[in-house]
Amino acid sequence: MHILVIEDEPKVARAIREGLEAEHYQVSVAATGEEGFFLASNQIVDLILLDLMLPGRSGLEILAALRGQGCQTPVLILTARDAVDDRVAGLDQGADDYLVKPFAFPELLARIRALTRRGRYEHALRLRLADLELDCVTRRVTRAGQEIPLTSREFELLEYLLRHQGHVVSRQMLAQDVWRIQDRATPLDNVIDVHIARLRQKMDAPFASPLLKTVRGVGFVLKEGAV
Amino acid sequence: MRRQPSIRLRLTIWYSTVMLLFFCLISGLIYVFVRQQLDDLFQSKLETGYDTVATVVVISYGDIYDVMHLGHNSLFRLTRDGETVYQTNKWKEADLSAVVGTADTFEQMSWRDPADRHYRIKSGFIPEYNFRLVFAQDITDMEHILDALLLILLAGFPAAALLAVAGGWFMAGRALAPINDMTRQARTISAENLSERLPVPNPRDEIGRLAVVFNDTLSRLQHSFEQLRRFTADASHELRTPLTSLRATGEVALSGKVEPARLREAIASMLEETERLTHLVDNLLILARGDSGKFALPSVRLDLGGMVAAVIDDLKVLAEEKSQHIEFRGDGPLTVRVHAATVRQAILNVVHNAIRYTPNGGHIEVVLSGSGDGWALLDVRDDGPGIPTLEQEKVFERFYRLDKARSRAEGGTGLGLSIARWGIRTNGGEIGFVPDRTPGTCCRIRLPLAAEE
């Protein structure tokens, strides 16, 4: 899996490169729009992360040029501009997704996964992790054969965590995907923390090995063993 | 653009023009009147002279001896059948016979001789004795008087003009002096001494009213300046605190004397501060965009009750954590036309605040009702410690906090109510605290109900 990062800010570019390489992606970095356009047209890449404010040609121009010559590579825009108009402009030019800086790295990873698995059917109806089992049809959750009663919000939360098992999930991703709050300024962090605490109380407390872990400063992860 | 002359100059020009027009009018009237009077006077002298001579001729039965007595100062001539019977010395001197001749073709005429003397001449027939009488009146004096009058009036014009201009300039200066004083004083007021005010000598006259209005503007300006100054101070504090902690944590972690477990701790703490900063910047951006006023918010019709219920549903867990009882009552569907995200955020901030500042075990009551005159009223009441009346407006100011230490520990940015107020006002509503109960507070949001479709 080869990802092209078009980003002029060296520190941001380096952080993204290291983060992606740690996840075993192959990464190329372009610091200007022209270089990015050249790499994107001449190399086979699976995904492009595109900054909008670039020296030389702007990100939107690059995107329009790429789409104009028939390039189908998924493009994820990374930008500090979060006004609705900017998002619309980006998506209208042919971007596949839009992420506002500063972003949580787990969210970037989740979106990359979502973009690269497009088209693949992945709606498993029964999700499992160790002895925890969640049935999307009957909406029942069991651990070690023991039924765990959950409220509907807790169920949705657990389902989301299970679908991202092994990957860290940020509070912002939860606010957006489970609570469906689009704007970032809404302070739902406390609410999310309370729900996580309750979920943990129900599914981890009675059992020997905890599955739901907090990654301080980042978010939560559902996995076996240590973080 | 053409430069406008000063008000003083314009006033002077207007004043002088009006004064001079008035002067010309009066002068003209005087001249016409005096000329008419003099004309009448000399005409009557002519007629009286003629009549006297004619009467004397008649009562002395055509004898001209009696007439001769009249001849010293008058000019007349008596003819019979074209022959001169008698003429006075003055008539002869003026050589008027050459002008009149012996014809009797006129009743009255006017003659100006080469020496510039002017005569008015009346001619008539005395049938009883077949005399023709021609009587002349020298009216040169009348013309001299009129010429002198005209000269006086014309000579008076420049004097009057000078007087009008000087008087106008002086009076305009007197009238404008307080304004000049105000200008001078206003010029000395700048951002450094905004607390100074203009003196108001008489608040009821025009200048006094201007000074009062100006002082009001200064007060508002001073208030805005103070708000801005406080905001800048608060914002730099709020932004620098997490930056300081970020930097310090990073530097300590890099110093090399830290064990790996502590490193993870340091990074986690830095991420938390980053999260705080992100949240703060997001909030500030919302307000900055609101301030810039270029916010095209697409509005939709929605049931306010449903939105409030959803917000409370989201926040209920926080109240449960604090063993608070939160209750929502609403009568009927209330449809509003608003931008959903901003209004939702405003309601969420207000309810979140109520939960945050109400102690454990408290009660929060959210009541939605129609006002009956086109407004939806949303009251969020709590039985917490309440907000002192004096502070009830200030809590909507940015970064204003009742209890600085506690509120920061509770995770607030100090911007929640500012954002709520902006969001509600942008949607045509109003938000504020209403006196309702003690202890506790009642925050009321008013939103206009949507028109029927």
mmCIF file of C-alpha atoms in Angstrom, chain A:
data_model
loop_
_atom_site.group_PDB
_atom_site.id
_atom_site.type_symbol
_atom_site.label_atom_id
_atom_site.label_comp_id
_atom_site.label_asym_id
_atom_site.label_seq_id
_atom_site.Cartn_x
_atom_site.Cartn_y
_atom_site.Cartn_z
ATOM 1 C CA MET A 1 0.000 0.000 0.000
ATOM 2 C CA HIS A 2 1.647 3.215 -1.207
ATOM 3 C CA ILE A 3 0.553 6.609 0.112
ATOM 4 C CA LEU A 4 1.647 9.956 -1.358
ATOM 5 C CA VAL A 5 1.718 12.843 1.102
ATOM 6 C CA ILE A 6 1.660 16.336 -0.478
ATOM 7 C CA GLU A 7 2.454 18.664 2.416
ATOM 8 C CA ASP A 8 4.797 21.648 2.533
ATOM 9 C CA GLU A 9 5.229 21.901 6.308
ATOM 10 C CA PRO A 10 8.238 19.633 6.994
ATOM 11 C CA LYS A 11 7.366 18.803 10.577
ATOM 12 C CA VAL A 12 3.836 17.808 9.737
ATOM 13 C CA ALA A 13 5.066 15.821 6.740
ATOM 14 C CA ARG A 14 7.620 13.984 8.858
ATOM 15 C CA ALA A 15 5.115 13.175 11.592
ATOM 16 C CA ILE A 16 2.649 11.805 9.063
ATOM 17 C CA ARG A 17 5.368 9.783 7.298
ATOM 18 C CA GLU A 18 6.613 8.224 10.522
ATOM 19 C CA GLY A 19 3.099 7.509 11.747
ATOM 20 C CA LEU A 20 2.124 5.834 8.489
ATOM 21 C CA GLU A 21 5.354 3.876 8.198
ATOM 22 C CA ALA A 22 4.791 2.557 11.714
ATOM 23 C CA GLU A 23 1.519 1.175 10.364
ATOM 24 C CA HIS A 24 3.516 -0.499 7.515
ATOM 25 C CA TYR A 25 2.388 1.802 4.739
ATOM 26 C CA GLN A 26 4.891 2.810 2.066
ATOM 27 C CA VAL A 27 5.115 6.612 2.022
ATOM 28 C CA SER A 28 6.386 9.265 -0.438
ATOM 29 C CA VAL A 29 6.412 12.925 0.517
ATOM 30 C CA ALA A 30 6.179 15.895 -1.864
ATOM 31 C CA ALA A 31 6.797 19.379 -0.503
ATOM 32 C CA THR A 32 5.315 21.403 -3.375
ATOM 33 C CA GLY A 33 2.272 21.139 -5.561
ATOM 34 C CA GLU A 34 4.304 20.596 -8.743
ATOM 35 C CA GLU A 35 6.360 17.794 -7.216
ATOM 36 C CA GLY A 36 3.214 16.192 -5.859
ATOM 37 C CA PHE A 37 1.516 16.388 -9.230
ATOM 38 C CA PHE A 38 4.578 14.865 -10.906
ATOM 39 C CA LEU A 39 4.770 11.958 -8.430
ATOM 40 C CA ALA A 40 1.043 11.347 -8.535
ATOM 41 C CA SER A 41 0.996 11.155 -12.332
ATOM 42 C CA ASN A 42 4.131 9.011 -12.682
ATOM 43 C CA GLN A 43 4.008 6.589 -9.822
ATOM 44 C CA ILE A 44 1.327 4.154 -8.940
ATOM 45 C CA VAL A 45 0.001 5.302 -5.586
ATOM 46 C CA ASP A 46 -2.993 3.934 -3.748
ATOM 47 C CA LEU A 47 -3.916 7.067 -1.843
ATOM 48 C CA ILE A 48 -3.022 10.771 -1.817
ATOM 49 C CA LEU A 49 -3.035 12.941 1.310
ATOM 50 C CA LEU A 50 -3.307 16.494 0.010
ATOM 51 C CA ASP A 51 -2.713 19.759 1.838
ATOM 52 C CA LEU A 52 -4.696 22.686 0.380
ATOM 53 C CA MET A 53 -2.364 25.590 1.161
ATOM 54 C CA LEU A 54 0.758 24.828 -0.837
ATOM 55 C CA PRO A 55 3.438 27.059 -2.292
ATOM 56 C CA GLY A 56 3.104 27.303 -6.067
ATOM 57 C CA ARG A 57 -0.018 25.557 -7.269
ATOM 58 C CA SER A 58 -2.692 25.207 -4.622
ATOM 59 C CA GLY A 59 -4.020 21.853 -3.523
ATOM 60 C CA LEU A 60 -7.323 22.427 -5.268
ATOM 61 C CA GLU A 61 -5.562 23.105 -8.585
ATOM 62 C CA ILE A 62 -3.500 19.929 -8.238
ATOM 63 C CA LEU A 63 -6.648 17.971 -7.488
ATOM 64 C CA ALA A 64 -8.484 19.436 -10.474
ATOM 65 C CA ALA A 65 -5.510 18.686 -12.760
ATOM 66 C CA LEU A 66 -5.226 15.079 -11.517
ATOM 67 C CA ARG A 67 -8.927 14.418 -11.937
ATOM 68 C CA GLY A 68 -8.770 16.167 -15.305
ATOM 69 C CA GLN A 69 -6.272 13.647 -16.626
ATOM 70 C CA GLY A 70 -8.346 10.742 -15.445
ATOM 71 C CA CYS A 71 -6.540 9.842 -12.212
ATOM 72 C CA GLN A 72 -8.857 7.761 -10.012
ATOM 73 C CA THR A 73 -6.639 7.529 -6.922
ATOM 74 C CA PRO A 74 -8.565 8.299 -3.741
ATOM 75 C CA VAL A 75 -7.649 11.736 -2.338
ATOM 76 C CA LEU A 76 -7.967 12.739 1.288
ATOM 77 C CA ILE A 77 -7.664 16.479 1.875
ATOM 78 C CA LEU A 78 -5.832 17.641 4.999
ATOM 79 C CA THR A 79 -6.334 21.304 5.739
ATOM 80 C CA ALA A 80 -6.687 23.912 8.430
ATOM 81 C CA ARG A 81 -9.607 25.480 6.582
ATOM 82 C CA ASP A 82 -12.793 24.108 8.057
ATOM 83 C CA ALA A 83 -15.475 26.449 6.718
ATOM 84 C CA VAL A 84 -18.325 24.620 5.024
ATOM 85 C CA ASP A 85 -17.559 26.359 1.730
ATOM 86 C CA ASP A 86 -13.992 25.058 1.780
ATOM 87 C CA ARG A 87 -15.176 21.509 2.392
ATOM 88 C CA VAL A 88 -17.710 21.738 -0.393
ATOM 89 C CA ALA A 89 -15.099 23.158 -2.797
ATOM 90 C CA GLY A 90 -12.693 20.338 -1.971
ATOM 91 C CA LEU A 91 -15.237 17.568 -2.319
ATOM 92 C CA ASP A 92 -16.620 19.103 -5.505
ATOM 93 C CA GLN A 93 -13.161 19.055 -7.082
ATOM 94 C CA GLY A 94 -13.131 15.301 -6.643
ATOM 95 C CA ALA A 95 -11.702 14.697 -3.173
ATOM 96 C CA ASP A 96 -12.951 11.571 -1.426
ATOM 97 C CA ASP A 97 -12.703 12.782 2.138
ATOM 98 C CA TYR A 98 -11.772 15.846 4.127
ATOM 99 C CA LEU A 99 -9.953 16.075 7.452
ATOM 100 C CA VAL A 100 -9.435 19.321 9.347
ATOM 101 C CA LYS A 101 -6.115 20.080 11.028
ATOM 102 C CA PRO A 102 -5.216 19.505 13.752
ATOM 103 C CA PHE A 103 -6.485 15.966 13.543
ATOM 104 C CA ALA A 104 -6.148 12.940 15.777
ATOM 105 C CA PHE A 105 -3.813 10.423 14.205
ATOM 106 C CA PRO A 106 -6.087 7.438 14.874
ATOM 107 C CA GLU A 107 -8.762 9.255 12.911
ATOM 108 C CA LEU A 108 -6.428 9.722 9.953
ATOM 109 C CA LEU A 109 -5.634 6.010 10.067
ATOM 110 C CA ALA A 110 -9.323 5.099 10.284
ATOM 111 C CA ARG A 111 -10.151 7.263 7.293
ATOM 112 C CA ILE A 112 -7.266 5.823 5.284
ATOM 113 C CA ARG A 113 -8.566 2.337 6.054
ATOM 114 C CA ALA A 114 -12.071 3.380 5.057
ATOM 115 C CA LEU A 115 -10.887 4.889 1.750
ATOM 116 C CA THR A 116 -8.714 1.937 0.783
ATOM 117 C CA ARG A 117 -11.285 -0.742 1.538
ATOM 118 C CA ARG A 118 -13.970 1.007 -0.484
ATOM 119 C CA GLY A 119 -16.248 -1.402 -2.225
ATOM 120 C CA ARG A 120 -15.304 -4.324 -0.034
ATOM 121 C CA TYR A 121 -18.259 -5.777 1.872
ATOM 122 C CA GLU A 122 -17.348 -5.699 5.498
ATOM 123 C CA HIS A 123 -20.570 -5.519 7.420
ATOM 124 C CA ALA A 124 -20.027 -8.525 9.585
ATOM 125 C CA LEU A 125 -23.158 -9.249 11.534
ATOM 126 C CA ARG A 126 -21.328 -10.890 14.411
ATOM 127 C CA LEU A 127 -18.317 -9.144 15.909
ATOM 128 C CA ARG A 128 -15.870 -10.892 18.216
ATOM 129 C CA LEU A 129 -12.857 -10.122 20.368
ATOM 130 C CA ALA A 130 -11.476 -12.823 22.683
ATOM 131 C CA ASP A 131 -14.481 -14.030 24.647
ATOM 132 C CA LEU A 132 -16.562 -10.920 23.871
ATOM 133 C CA GLU A 133 -19.254 -11.314 21.258
ATOM 134 C CA LEU A 134 -21.674 -8.813 19.758
ATOM 135 C CA ASP A 135 -24.601 -9.793 17.549
ATOM 136 C CA CYS A 136 -25.773 -6.944 15.339
ATOM 137 C CA VAL A 137 -29.053 -8.661 14.480
ATOM 138 C CA THR A 138 -30.328 -9.628 17.912
ATOM 139 C CA ARG A 139 -28.417 -6.725 19.486
ATOM 140 C CA ARG A 140 -27.128 -9.014 22.234
ATOM 141 C CA VAL A 141 -23.714 -8.779 23.826
ATOM 142 C CA THR A 142 -22.139 -11.672 25.706
ATOM 143 C CA ARG A 143 -18.816 -12.188 27.375
ATOM 144 C CA ALA A 144 -17.708 -15.714 28.312
ATOM 145 C CA GLY A 145 -21.263 -16.788 27.544
ATOM 146 C CA GLN A 146 -22.664 -14.338 30.042
ATOM 147 C CA GLU A 147 -25.133 -11.776 28.699
ATOM 148 C CA ILE A 148 -24.251 -8.105 29.258
ATOM 149 C CA PRO A 149 -27.238 -5.706 29.223
ATOM 150 C CA LEU A 150 -26.374 -2.454 27.422
ATOM 151 C CA THR A 151 -28.287 0.710 26.632
ATOM 152 C CA SER A 152 -28.622 1.471 22.941
ATOM 153 C CA ARG A 153 -25.923 4.168 23.084
ATOM 154 C CA GLU A 154 -23.539 1.787 24.860
ATOM 155 C CA PHE A 155 -24.304 -0.848 22.244
ATOM 156 C CA GLU A 156 -23.469 1.516 19.383
ATOM 157 C CA LEU A 157 -20.296 2.544 21.151
ATOM 158 C CA LEU A 158 -19.168 -1.030 21.663
ATOM 159 C CA GLU A 159 -20.045 -1.930 18.066
ATOM 160 C CA TYR A 160 -17.915 0.957 16.801
ATOM 161 C CA LEU A 161 -15.003 -0.021 19.045
ATOM 162 C CA LEU A 162 -15.269 -3.637 17.912
ATOM 163 C CA ARG A 163 -15.273 -2.657 14.251
ATOM 164 C CA HIS A 164 -12.067 -0.714 14.926
ATOM 165 C CA GLN A 165 -10.606 -3.315 17.276
ATOM 166 C CA GLY A 166 -6.848 -3.089 17.667
ATOM 167 C CA HIS A 167 -6.921 0.516 16.479
ATOM 168 C CA VAL A 168 -7.065 3.553 18.698
ATOM 169 C CA VAL A 169 -10.312 5.503 18.442
ATOM 170 C CA SER A 170 -10.310 9.210 19.373
ATOM 171 C CA ARG A 171 -13.087 11.035 21.208
ATOM 172 C CA GLN A 172 -13.625 13.117 18.116
ATOM 173 C CA MET A 173 -14.230 10.034 15.983
ATOM 174 C CA LEU A 174 -16.750 8.833 18.547
ATOM 175 C CA ALA A 175 -18.512 12.204 18.675
ATOM 176 C CA GLN A 176 -18.724 12.234 14.911
ATOM 177 C CA ASP A 177 -19.585 8.595 14.170
ATOM 178 C CA VAL A 178 -21.511 7.457 17.260
ATOM 179 C CA TRP A 179 -23.119 10.712 18.463
ATOM 180 C CA ARG A 180 -23.229 12.138 14.937
ATOM 181 C CA ILE A 181 -22.054 15.630 15.921
ATOM 182 C CA GLN A 182 -20.375 17.265 12.954
ATOM 183 C CA ASP A 183 -19.002 20.449 14.507
ATOM 184 C CA ARG A 184 -15.811 20.107 16.474
ATOM 185 C CA ALA A 185 -16.418 22.796 19.052
ATOM 186 C CA THR A 186 -19.198 20.913 20.829
ATOM 187 C CA PRO A 187 -17.832 19.656 24.136
ATOM 188 C CA LEU A 188 -19.032 16.072 24.280
ATOM 189 C CA ASP A 189 -15.787 14.746 25.765
ATOM 190 C CA ASN A 190 -17.267 14.455 29.251
ATOM 191 C CA VAL A 191 -20.297 12.631 27.910
ATOM 192 C CA ILE A 192 -18.114 10.168 26.005
ATOM 193 C CA ASP A 193 -15.938 9.560 29.055
ATOM 194 C CA VAL A 194 -18.986 8.762 31.165
ATOM 195 C CA HIS A 195 -20.267 6.272 28.590
ATOM 196 C CA ILE A 196 -16.856 4.619 28.311
ATOM 197 C CA ALA A 197 -16.701 4.344 32.097
ATOM 198 C CA ARG A 198 -20.125 2.702 32.204
ATOM 199 C CA LEU A 199 -19.321 0.344 29.375
ATOM 200 C CA ARG A 200 -16.142 -0.653 31.119
ATOM 201 C CA GLN A 201 -18.075 -1.200 34.347
ATOM 202 C CA LYS A 202 -20.379 -3.633 32.568
ATOM 203 C CA MET A 203 -18.061 -5.548 30.227
ATOM 204 C CA ASP A 204 -14.660 -5.456 31.928
ATOM 205 C CA ALA A 205 -15.081 -5.089 35.670
ATOM 206 C CA PRO A 206 -16.572 -8.553 36.333
ATOM 207 C CA PHE A 207 -13.877 -10.309 34.281
ATOM 208 C CA ALA A 208 -10.216 -11.009 34.788
ATOM 209 C CA SER A 209 -8.650 -9.442 31.678
ATOM 210 C CA PRO A 210 -9.792 -5.947 30.677
ATOM 211 C CA LEU A 211 -10.321 -5.375 26.936
ATOM 212 C CA LEU A 212 -11.275 -1.680 26.788
ATOM 213 C CA LYS A 213 -8.213 0.460 27.393
ATOM 214 C CA THR A 214 -7.592 4.179 27.548
ATOM 215 C CA VAL A 215 -4.690 5.560 25.555
ATOM 216 C CA ARG A 216 -4.058 8.735 27.483
ATOM 217 C CA GLY A 217 -4.225 11.875 25.422
ATOM 218 C CA VAL A 218 -5.370 9.973 22.346
ATOM 219 C CA GLY A 219 -8.482 7.938 22.951
ATOM 220 C CA PHE A 220 -9.574 4.360 23.522
ATOM 221 C CA VAL A 221 -8.739 0.975 22.092
ATOM 222 C CA LEU A 222 -10.371 -2.412 22.315
ATOM 223 C CA LYS A 223 -7.766 -5.192 22.285
ATOM 224 C CA GLU A 224 -6.312 -8.085 24.182
ATOM 225 C CA GLY A 225 -3.160 -7.701 26.210
ATOM 226 C CA ALA A 226 -1.319 -4.497 26.946
ATOM 227 C CA VAL A 227 -1.800 -1.276 24.994
#
